[in-house]
PDB file of C-alpha atoms and ligand atoms in Angstrom:
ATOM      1  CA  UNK A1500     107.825 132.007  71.576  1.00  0.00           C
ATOM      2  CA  UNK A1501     108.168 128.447  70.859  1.00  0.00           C
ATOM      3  CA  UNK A1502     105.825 125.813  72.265  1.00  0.00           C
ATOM      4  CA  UNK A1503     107.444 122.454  71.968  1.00  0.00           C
ATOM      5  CA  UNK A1504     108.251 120.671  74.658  1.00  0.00           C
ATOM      6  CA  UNK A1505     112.191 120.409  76.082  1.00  0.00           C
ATOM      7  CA  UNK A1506     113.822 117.516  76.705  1.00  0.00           C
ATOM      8  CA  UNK A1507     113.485 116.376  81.078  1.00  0.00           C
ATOM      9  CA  UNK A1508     116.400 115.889  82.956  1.00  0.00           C
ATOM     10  CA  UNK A1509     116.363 114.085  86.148  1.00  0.00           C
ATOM     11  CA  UNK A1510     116.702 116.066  89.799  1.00  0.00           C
ATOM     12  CA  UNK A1511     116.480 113.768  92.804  1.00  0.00           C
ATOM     13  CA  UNK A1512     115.876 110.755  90.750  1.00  0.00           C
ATOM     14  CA  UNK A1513     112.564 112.280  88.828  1.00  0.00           C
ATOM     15  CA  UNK A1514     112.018 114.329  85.625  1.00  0.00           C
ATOM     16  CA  UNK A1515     112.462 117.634  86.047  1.00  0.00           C
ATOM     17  CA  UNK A1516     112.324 120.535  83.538  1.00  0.00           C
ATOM     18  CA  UNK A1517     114.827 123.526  83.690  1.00  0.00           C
ATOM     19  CA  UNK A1518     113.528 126.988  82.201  1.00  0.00           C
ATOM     20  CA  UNK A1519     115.782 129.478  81.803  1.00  0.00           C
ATOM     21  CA  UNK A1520     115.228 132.326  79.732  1.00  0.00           C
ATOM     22  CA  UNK A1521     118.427 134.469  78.049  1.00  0.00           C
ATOM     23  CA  UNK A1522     118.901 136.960  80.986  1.00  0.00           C
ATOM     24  CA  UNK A1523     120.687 133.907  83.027  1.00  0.00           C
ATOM     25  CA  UNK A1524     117.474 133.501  85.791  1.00  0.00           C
ATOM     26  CA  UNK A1525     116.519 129.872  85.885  1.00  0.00           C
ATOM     27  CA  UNK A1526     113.891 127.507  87.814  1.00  0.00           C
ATOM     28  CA  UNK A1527     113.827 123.905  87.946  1.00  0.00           C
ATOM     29  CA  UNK A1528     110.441 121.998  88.448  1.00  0.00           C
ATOM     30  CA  UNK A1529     109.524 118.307  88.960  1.00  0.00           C
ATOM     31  CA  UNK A1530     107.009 116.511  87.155  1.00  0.00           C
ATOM     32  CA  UNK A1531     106.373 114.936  91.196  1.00  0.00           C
ATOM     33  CA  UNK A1532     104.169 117.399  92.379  1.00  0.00           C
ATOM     34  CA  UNK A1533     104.908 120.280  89.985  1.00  0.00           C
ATOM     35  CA  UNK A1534     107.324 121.010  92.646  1.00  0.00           C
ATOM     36  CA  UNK A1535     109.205 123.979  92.057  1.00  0.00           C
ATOM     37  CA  UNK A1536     113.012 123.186  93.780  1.00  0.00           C
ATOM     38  CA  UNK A1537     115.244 125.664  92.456  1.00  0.00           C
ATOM     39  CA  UNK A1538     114.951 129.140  91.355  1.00  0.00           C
ATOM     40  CA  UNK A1539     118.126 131.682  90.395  1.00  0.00           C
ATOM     41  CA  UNK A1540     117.650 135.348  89.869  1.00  0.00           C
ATOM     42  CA  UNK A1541     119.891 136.651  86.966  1.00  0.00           C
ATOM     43  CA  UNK A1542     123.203 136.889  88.593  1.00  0.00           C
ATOM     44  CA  UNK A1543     121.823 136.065  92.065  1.00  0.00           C
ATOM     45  CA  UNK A1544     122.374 132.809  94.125  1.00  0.00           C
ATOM     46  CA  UNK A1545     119.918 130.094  94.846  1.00  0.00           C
ATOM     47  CA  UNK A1546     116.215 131.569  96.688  1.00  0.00           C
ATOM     48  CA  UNK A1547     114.607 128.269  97.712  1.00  0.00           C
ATOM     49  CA  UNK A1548     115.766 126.156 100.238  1.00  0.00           C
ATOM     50  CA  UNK A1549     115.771 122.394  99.320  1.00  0.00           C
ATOM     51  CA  UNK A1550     116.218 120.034 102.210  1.00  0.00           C
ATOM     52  CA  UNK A1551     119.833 118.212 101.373  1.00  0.00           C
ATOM     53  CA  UNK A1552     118.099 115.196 102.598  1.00  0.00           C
ATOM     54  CA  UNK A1553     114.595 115.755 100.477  1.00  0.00           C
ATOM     55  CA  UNK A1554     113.147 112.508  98.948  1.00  0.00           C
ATOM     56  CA  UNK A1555     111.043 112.728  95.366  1.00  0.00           C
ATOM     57  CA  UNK A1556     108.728 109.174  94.945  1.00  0.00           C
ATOM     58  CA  UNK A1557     105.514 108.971  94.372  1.00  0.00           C
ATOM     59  CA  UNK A1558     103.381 109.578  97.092  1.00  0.00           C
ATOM     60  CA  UNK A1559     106.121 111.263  99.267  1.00  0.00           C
ATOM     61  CA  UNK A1560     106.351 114.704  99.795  1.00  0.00           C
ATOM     62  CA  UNK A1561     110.169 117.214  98.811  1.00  0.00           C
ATOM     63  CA  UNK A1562     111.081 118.657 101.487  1.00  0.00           C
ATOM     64  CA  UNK A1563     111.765 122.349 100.316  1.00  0.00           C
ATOM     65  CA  UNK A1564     111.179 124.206  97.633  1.00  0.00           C
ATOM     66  CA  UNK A1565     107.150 125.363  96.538  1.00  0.00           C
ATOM     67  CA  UNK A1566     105.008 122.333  97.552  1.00  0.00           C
ATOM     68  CA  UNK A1567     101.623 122.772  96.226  1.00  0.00           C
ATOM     69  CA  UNK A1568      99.139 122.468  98.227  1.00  0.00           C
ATOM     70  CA  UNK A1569      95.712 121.025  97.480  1.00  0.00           C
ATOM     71  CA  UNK A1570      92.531 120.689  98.359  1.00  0.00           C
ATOM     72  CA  UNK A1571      93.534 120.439 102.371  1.00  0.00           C
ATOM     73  CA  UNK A1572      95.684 122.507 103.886  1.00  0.00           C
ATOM     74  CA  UNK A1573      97.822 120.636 107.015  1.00  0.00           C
ATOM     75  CA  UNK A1574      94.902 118.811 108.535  1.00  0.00           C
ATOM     76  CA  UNK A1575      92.300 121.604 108.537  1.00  0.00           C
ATOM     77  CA  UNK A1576      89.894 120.550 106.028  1.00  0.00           C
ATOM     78  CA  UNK A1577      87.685 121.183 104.728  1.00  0.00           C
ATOM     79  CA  UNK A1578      87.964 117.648 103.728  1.00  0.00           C
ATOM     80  CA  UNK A1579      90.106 115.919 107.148  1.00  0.00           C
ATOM     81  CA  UNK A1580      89.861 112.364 105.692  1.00  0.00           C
ATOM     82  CA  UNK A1581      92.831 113.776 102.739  1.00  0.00           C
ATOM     83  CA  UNK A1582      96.316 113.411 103.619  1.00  0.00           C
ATOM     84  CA  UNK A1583      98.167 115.969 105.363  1.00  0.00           C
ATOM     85  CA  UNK A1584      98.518 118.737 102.759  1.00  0.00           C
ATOM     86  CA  UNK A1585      96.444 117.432 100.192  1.00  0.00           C
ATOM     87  CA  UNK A1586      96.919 115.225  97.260  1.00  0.00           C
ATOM     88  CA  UNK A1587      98.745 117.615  94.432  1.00  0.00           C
ATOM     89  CA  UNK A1588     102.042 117.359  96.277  1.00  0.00           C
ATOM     90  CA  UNK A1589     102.818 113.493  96.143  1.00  0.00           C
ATOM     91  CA  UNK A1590     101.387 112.511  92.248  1.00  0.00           C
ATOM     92  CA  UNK A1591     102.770 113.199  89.329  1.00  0.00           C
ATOM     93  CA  UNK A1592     101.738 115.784  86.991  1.00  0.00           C
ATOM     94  CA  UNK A1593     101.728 116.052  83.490  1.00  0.00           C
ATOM     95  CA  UNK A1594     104.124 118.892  81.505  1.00  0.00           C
ATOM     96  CA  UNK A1595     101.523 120.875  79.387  1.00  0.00           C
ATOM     97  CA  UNK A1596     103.419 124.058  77.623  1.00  0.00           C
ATOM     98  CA  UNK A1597     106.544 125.422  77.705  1.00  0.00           C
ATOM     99  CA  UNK A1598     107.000 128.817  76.472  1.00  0.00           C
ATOM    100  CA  UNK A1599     110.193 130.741  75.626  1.00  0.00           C
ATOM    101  CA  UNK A1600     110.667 134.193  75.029  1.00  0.00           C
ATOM    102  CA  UNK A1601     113.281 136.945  75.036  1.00  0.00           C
ATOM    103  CA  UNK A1602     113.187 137.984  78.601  1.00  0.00           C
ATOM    104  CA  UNK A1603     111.036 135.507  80.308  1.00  0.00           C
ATOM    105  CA  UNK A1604     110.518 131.632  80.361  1.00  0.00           C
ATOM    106  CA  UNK A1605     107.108 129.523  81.049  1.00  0.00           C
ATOM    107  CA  UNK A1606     106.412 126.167  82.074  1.00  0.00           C
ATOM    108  CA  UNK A1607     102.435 124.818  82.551  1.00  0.00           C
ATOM    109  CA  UNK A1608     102.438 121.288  84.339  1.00  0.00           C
ATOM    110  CA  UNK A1609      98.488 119.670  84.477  1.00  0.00           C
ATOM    111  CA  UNK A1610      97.217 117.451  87.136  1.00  0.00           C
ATOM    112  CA  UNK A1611      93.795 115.817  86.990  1.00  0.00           C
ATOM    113  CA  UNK A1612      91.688 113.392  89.037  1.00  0.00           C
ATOM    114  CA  UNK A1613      92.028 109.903  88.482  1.00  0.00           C
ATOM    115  CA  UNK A1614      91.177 106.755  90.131  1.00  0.00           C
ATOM    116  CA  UNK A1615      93.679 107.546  92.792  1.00  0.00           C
ATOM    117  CA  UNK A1616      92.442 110.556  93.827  1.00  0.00           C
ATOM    118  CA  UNK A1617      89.088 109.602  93.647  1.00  0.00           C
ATOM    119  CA  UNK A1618      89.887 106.948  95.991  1.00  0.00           C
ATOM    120  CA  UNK A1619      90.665 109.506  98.366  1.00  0.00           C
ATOM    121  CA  UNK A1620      88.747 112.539  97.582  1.00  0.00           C
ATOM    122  CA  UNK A1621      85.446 112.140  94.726  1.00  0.00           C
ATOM    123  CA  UNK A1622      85.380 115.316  92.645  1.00  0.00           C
ATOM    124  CA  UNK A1623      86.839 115.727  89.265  1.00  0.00           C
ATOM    125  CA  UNK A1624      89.225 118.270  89.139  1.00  0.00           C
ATOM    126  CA  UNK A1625      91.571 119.918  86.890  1.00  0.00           C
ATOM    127  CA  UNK A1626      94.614 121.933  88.060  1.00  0.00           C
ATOM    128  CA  UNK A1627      97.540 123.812  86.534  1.00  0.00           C
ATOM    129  CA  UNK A1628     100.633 124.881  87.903  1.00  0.00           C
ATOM    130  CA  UNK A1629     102.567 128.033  85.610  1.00  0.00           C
ATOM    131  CA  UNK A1630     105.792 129.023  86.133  1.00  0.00           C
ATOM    132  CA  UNK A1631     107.009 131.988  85.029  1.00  0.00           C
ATOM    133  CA  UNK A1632     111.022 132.965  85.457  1.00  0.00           C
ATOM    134  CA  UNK A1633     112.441 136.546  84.284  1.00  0.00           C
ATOM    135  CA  UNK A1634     114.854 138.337  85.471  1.00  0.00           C
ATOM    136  CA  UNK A1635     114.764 138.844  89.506  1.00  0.00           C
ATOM    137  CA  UNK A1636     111.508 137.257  89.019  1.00  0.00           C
ATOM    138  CA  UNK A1637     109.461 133.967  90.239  1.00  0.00           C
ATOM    139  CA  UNK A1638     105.450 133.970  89.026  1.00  0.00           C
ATOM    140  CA  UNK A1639     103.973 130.911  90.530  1.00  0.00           C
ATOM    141  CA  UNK A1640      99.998 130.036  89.272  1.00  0.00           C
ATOM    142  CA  UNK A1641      97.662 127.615  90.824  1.00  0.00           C
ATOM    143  CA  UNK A1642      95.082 126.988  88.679  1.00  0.00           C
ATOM    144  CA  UNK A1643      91.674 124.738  89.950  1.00  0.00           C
ATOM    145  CA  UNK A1644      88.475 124.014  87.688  1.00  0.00           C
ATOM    146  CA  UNK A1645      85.842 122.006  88.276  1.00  0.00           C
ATOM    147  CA  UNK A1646      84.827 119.412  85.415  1.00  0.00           C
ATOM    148  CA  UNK A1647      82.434 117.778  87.495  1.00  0.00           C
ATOM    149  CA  UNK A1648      78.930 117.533  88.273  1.00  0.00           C
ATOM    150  CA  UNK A1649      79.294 117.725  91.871  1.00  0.00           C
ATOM    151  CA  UNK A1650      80.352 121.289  93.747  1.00  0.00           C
ATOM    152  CA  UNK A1651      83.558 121.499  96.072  1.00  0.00           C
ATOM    153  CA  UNK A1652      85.179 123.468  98.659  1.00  0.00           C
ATOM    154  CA  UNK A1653      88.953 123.366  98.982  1.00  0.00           C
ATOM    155  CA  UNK A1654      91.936 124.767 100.357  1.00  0.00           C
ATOM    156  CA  UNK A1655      95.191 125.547  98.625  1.00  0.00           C
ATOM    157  CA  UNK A1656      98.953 126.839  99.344  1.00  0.00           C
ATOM    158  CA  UNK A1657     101.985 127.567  97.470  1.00  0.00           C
ATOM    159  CA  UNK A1658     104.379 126.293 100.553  1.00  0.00           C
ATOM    160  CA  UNK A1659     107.582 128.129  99.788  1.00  0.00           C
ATOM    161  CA  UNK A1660     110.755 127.572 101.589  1.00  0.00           C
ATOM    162  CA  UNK A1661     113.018 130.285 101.507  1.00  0.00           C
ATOM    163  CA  UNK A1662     116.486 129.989 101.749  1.00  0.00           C
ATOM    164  CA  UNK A1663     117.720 132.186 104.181  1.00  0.00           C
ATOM    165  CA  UNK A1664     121.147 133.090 105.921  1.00  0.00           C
ATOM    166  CA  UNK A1665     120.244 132.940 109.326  1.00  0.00           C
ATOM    167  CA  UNK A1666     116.679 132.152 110.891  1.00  0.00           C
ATOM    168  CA  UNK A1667     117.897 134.513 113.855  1.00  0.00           C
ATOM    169  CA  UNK A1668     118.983 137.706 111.758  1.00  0.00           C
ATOM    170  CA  UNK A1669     116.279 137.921 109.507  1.00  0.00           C
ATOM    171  CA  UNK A1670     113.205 140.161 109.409  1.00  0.00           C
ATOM    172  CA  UNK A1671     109.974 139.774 107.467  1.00  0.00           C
ATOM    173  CA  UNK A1672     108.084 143.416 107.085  1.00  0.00           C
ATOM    174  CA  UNK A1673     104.752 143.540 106.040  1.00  0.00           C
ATOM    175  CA  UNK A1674     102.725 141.277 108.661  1.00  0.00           C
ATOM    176  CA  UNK A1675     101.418 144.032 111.414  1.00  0.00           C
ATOM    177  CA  UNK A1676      97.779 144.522 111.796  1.00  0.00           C
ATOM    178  CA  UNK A1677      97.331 141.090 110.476  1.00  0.00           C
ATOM    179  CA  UNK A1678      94.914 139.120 112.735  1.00  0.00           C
ATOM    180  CA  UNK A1679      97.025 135.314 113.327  1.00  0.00           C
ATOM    181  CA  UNK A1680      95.982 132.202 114.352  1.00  0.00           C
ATOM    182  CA  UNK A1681      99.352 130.705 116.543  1.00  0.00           C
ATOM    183  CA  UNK A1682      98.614 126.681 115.459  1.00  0.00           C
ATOM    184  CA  UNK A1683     101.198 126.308 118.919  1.00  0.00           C
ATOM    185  CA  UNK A1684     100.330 128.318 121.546  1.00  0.00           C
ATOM    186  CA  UNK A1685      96.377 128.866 119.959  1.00  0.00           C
ATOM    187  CA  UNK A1686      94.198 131.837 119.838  1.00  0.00           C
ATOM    188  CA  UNK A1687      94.024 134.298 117.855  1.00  0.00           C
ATOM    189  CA  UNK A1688      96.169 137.623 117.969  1.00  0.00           C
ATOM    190  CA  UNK A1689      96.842 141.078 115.791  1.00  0.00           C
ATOM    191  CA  UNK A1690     100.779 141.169 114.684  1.00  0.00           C
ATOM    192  CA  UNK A1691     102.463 143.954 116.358  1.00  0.00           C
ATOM    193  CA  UNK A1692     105.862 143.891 114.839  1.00  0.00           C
ATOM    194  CA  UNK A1693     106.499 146.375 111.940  1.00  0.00           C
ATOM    195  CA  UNK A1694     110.009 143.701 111.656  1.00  0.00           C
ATOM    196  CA  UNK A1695     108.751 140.030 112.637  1.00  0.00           C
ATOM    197  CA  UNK A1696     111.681 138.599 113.887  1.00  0.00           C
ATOM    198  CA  UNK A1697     112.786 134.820 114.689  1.00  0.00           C
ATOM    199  CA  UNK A1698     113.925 132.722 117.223  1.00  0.00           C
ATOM    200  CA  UNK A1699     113.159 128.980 116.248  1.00  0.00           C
ATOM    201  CA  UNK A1700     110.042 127.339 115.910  1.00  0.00           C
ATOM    202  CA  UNK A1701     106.841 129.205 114.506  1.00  0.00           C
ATOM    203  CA  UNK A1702     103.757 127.882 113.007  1.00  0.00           C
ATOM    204  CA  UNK A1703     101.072 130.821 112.264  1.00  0.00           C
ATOM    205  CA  UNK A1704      98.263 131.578 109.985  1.00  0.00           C
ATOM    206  CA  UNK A1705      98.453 135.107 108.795  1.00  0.00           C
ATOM    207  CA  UNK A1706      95.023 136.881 107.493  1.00  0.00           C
ATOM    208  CA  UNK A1707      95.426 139.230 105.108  1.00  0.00           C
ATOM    209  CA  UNK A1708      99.345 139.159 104.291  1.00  0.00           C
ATOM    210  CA  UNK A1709      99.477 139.657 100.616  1.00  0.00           C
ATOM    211  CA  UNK A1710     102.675 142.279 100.364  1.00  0.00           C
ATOM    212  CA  UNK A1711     105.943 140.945 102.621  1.00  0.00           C
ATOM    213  CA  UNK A1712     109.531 141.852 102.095  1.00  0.00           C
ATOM    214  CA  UNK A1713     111.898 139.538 103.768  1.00  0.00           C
ATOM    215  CA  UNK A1714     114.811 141.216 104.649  1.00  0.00           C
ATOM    216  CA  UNK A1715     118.091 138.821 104.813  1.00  0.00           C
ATOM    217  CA  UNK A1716     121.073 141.012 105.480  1.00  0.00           C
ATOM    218  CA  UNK A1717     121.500 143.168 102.419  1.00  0.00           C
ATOM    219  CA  UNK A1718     119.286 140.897 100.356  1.00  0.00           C
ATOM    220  CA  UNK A1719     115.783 142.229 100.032  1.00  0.00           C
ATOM    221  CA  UNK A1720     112.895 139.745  98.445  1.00  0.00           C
ATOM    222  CA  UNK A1721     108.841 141.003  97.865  1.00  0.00           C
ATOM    223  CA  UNK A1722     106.655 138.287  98.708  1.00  0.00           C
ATOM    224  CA  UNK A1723     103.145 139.267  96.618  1.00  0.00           C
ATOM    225  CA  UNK A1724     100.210 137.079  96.711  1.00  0.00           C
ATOM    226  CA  UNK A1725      97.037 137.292  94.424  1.00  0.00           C
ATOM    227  CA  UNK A1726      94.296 135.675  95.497  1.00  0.00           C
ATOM    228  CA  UNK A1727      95.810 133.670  98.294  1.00  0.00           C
ATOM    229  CA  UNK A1728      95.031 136.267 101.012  1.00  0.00           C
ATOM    230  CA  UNK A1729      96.799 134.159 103.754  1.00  0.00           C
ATOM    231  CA  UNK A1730     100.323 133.911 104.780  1.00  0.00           C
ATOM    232  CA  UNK A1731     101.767 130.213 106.911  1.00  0.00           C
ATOM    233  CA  UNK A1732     104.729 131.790 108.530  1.00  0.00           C
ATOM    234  CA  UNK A1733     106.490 128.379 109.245  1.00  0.00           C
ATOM    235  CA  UNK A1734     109.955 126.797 110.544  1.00  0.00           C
ATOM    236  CA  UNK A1735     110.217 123.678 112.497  1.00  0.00           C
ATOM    237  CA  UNK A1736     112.626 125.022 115.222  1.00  0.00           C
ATOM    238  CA  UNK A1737     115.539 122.586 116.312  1.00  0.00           C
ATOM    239  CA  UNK A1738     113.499 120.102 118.456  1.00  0.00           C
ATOM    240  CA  UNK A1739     111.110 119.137 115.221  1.00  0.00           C
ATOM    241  CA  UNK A1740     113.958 119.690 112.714  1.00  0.00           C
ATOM    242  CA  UNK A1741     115.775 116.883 115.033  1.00  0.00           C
ATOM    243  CA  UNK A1742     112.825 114.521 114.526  1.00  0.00           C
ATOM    244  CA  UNK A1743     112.478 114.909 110.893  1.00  0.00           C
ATOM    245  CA  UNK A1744     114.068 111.928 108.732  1.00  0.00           C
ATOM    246  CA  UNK A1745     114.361 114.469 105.711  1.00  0.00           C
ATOM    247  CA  UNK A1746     116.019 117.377 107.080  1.00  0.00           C
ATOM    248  CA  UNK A1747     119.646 117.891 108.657  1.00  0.00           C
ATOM    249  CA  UNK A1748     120.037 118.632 112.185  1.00  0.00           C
ATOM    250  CA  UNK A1749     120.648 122.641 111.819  1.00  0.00           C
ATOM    251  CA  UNK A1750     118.476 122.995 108.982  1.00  0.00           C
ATOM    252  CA  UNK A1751     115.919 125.292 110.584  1.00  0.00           C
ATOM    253  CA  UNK A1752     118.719 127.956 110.201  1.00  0.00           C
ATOM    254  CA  UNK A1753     118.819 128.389 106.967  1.00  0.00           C
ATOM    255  CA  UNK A1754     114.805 128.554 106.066  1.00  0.00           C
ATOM    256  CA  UNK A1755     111.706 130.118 106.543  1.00  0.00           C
ATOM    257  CA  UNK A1756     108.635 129.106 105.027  1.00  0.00           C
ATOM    258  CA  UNK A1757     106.329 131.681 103.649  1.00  0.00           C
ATOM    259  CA  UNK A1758     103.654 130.100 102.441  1.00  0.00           C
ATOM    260  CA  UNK A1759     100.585 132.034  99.856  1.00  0.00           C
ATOM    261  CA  UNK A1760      97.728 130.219 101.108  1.00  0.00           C
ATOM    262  CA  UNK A1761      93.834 129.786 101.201  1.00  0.00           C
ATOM    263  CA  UNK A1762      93.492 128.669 104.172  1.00  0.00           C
ATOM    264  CA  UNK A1763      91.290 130.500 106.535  1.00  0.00           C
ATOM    265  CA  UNK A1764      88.311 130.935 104.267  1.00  0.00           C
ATOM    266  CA  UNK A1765      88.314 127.943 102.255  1.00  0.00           C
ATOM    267  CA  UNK A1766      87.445 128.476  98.199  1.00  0.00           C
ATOM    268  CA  UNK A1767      84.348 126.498  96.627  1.00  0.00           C
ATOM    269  CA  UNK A1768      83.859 125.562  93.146  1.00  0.00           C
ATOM    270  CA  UNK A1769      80.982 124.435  91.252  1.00  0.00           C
ATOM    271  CA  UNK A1770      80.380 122.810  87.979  1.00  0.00           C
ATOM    272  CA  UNK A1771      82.400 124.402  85.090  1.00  0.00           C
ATOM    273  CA  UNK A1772      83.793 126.771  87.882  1.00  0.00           C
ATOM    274  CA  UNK A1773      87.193 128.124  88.006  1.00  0.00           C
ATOM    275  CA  UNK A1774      90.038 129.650  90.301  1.00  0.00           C
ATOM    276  CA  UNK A1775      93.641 130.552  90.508  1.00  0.00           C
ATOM    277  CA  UNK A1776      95.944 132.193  92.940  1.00  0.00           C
ATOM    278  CA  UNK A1777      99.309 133.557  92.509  1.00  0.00           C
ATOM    279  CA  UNK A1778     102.556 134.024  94.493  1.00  0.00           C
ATOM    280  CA  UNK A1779     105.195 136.367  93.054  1.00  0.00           C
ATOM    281  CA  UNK A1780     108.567 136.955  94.621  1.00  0.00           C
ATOM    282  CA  UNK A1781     111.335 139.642  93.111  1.00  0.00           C
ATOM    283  CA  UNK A1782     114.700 140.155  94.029  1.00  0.00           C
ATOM    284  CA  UNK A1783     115.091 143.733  94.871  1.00  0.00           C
ATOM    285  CA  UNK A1784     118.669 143.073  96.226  1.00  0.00           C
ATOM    286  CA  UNK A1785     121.119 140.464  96.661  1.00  0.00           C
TER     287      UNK A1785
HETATM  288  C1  BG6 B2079     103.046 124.101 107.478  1.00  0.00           C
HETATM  289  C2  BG6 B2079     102.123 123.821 108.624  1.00  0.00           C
HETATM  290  O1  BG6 B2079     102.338 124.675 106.444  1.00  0.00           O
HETATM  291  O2  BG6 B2079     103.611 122.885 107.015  1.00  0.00           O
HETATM  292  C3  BG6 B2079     102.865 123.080 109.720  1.00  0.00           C
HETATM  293  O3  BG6 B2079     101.597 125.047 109.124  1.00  0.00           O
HETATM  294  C4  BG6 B2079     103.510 121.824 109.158  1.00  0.00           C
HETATM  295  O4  BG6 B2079     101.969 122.758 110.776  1.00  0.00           O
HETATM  296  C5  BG6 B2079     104.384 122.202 107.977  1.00  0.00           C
HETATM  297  O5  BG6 B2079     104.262 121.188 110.157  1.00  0.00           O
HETATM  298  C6  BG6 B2079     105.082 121.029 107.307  1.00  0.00           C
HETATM  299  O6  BG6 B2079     104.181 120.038 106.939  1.00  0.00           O
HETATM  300  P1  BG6 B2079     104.677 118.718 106.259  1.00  0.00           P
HETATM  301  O7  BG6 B2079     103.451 117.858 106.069  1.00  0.00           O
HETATM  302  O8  BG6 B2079     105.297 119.088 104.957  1.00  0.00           O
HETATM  303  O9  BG6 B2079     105.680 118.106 107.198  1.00  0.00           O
END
């Protein structure tokens, strides 16, 4: 293992730290947002989608790749005065620890509160982001403690955007007898489908949806959550996609965001208190 720090390069015009450990799987992260935009299975082709037309300065969000999410989730609280999504995703965090071994690679980027994010939200707060690259697999940590006096709730997400072949011909297993809140028709409904499949547009909060397997062709990926019990099924559909300054026209088509979140039941921390959540995703076939 060695602990020093590599040197950044720069990925859409902001540091960015590369891990790759000897078995030829690599991730790339940002220092803007800790936001995971690339990620290679040994001898397997690019899993995240990253918008061709995603933006990186501060206080914007990427479009693609594993926003993190924190302490609002969209604009469901529990604090609604936040911006959309939270405040992780636009600032800059700090690279911690890099660690290199023989058949993995580690990289721990820190965020803390500061007068910025006091102005918007006034807790101290102290959050990690770990990721972990071996093999045909992506380990993604989220971290929160609470240095403060005061106690908090929050919400969190790892937002991942898959890259996918086509929206139409894939199938994501592992979401029946979930209970789902449809954020565009409303309500609340139990998943049916053994094979969830798509047609466009979808925006649902999954309960419960800790073990997926997308299914792309013969490609096969787990989705595994820890600790982030929910699952945001997402993709804008044409009509958004159309009205979105950082995405292509036909860019629904190729993604599918599966997103490990705490969202239904938001988390609370209290002084000295601590959390983390996990998504894990493995290549079972290319
Ligand atoms: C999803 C939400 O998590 O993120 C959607 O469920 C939202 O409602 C989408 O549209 C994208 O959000 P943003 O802020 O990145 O455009």
């Amino acid at each position: 293992m060695s602990d020093s720090l590599p040197p950044l390069i720069e990925v859409l015009g902001q540091p960015a730290l590369k891990i790759q450990p000897p078995d030829g799987s690599e991730a790339t992260v940002l220092l803007h947002g800790a936001h995971i935009v690339s990620w290679k299975p040994a001898g397997a082709d690019e899993q995240l989608y990253l918008s061709p037309h995603a933006v990186a300065a501060p206080g914007q969000a990427v479009r693609g790749g594993v926003p993190v999410i924190f302490p609002q989730f969209e604009q469901r609280g529990p604090d609604v005065s936040l911006p959309r999504h939270g405040l992780a995703r636009t600032r800059t965090w700090k690279l911690d620890e890099v660690r290199q071994g023989r058949d993995h690679a580690q990289a721990t980027l820190v965020l803390n509160d500061d007068d910025s994010t006091r102005a918007w939200w006034p807790h101290a707060f102290h959050l990690e982001l770990t990721v972990s690259v071996s093999r045909e697999r992506l380990d993604v940590e989220l971290h929160a403690h609470n240095p403060g006096p005061s106690t908090w709730p929050f919400s969190a997400a790892l937002h991942t955007y898959l890259a996918v072949s086509d929206l139409t011909t894939v199938r994501l297993q592992g979401l029946d007898g979930c209970r789902f809140i449809d954020n565009l028709l409303g309500g609340e409904t139990i998943e049916d489908h053994p094979e969830k499949r798509f047609h466009g547009e979808i925006d649902r909060i999954y309960a419960q949806a800790t073990n997926l397997l997308l299914r792309d062709g013969p490609r096969r990926l787990a989705i595994e959550s820890d600790n982030l019990p929910d699952a945001v099924i997402w993709n804008p559909g044409p009509d958004k996609c159309a009205d979105m300054k950082d995405m292509p026209v036909d860019g629904w088509q190729t993604m599918l965001c599966v997103e490990a979140a705490r969202v239904l039941e938001p988390a609370t921390l209290g002084p000295d208190e601590s959390w983390t959540g996990r998504q894990t995703l493995i290549l079972l076939s290319a």
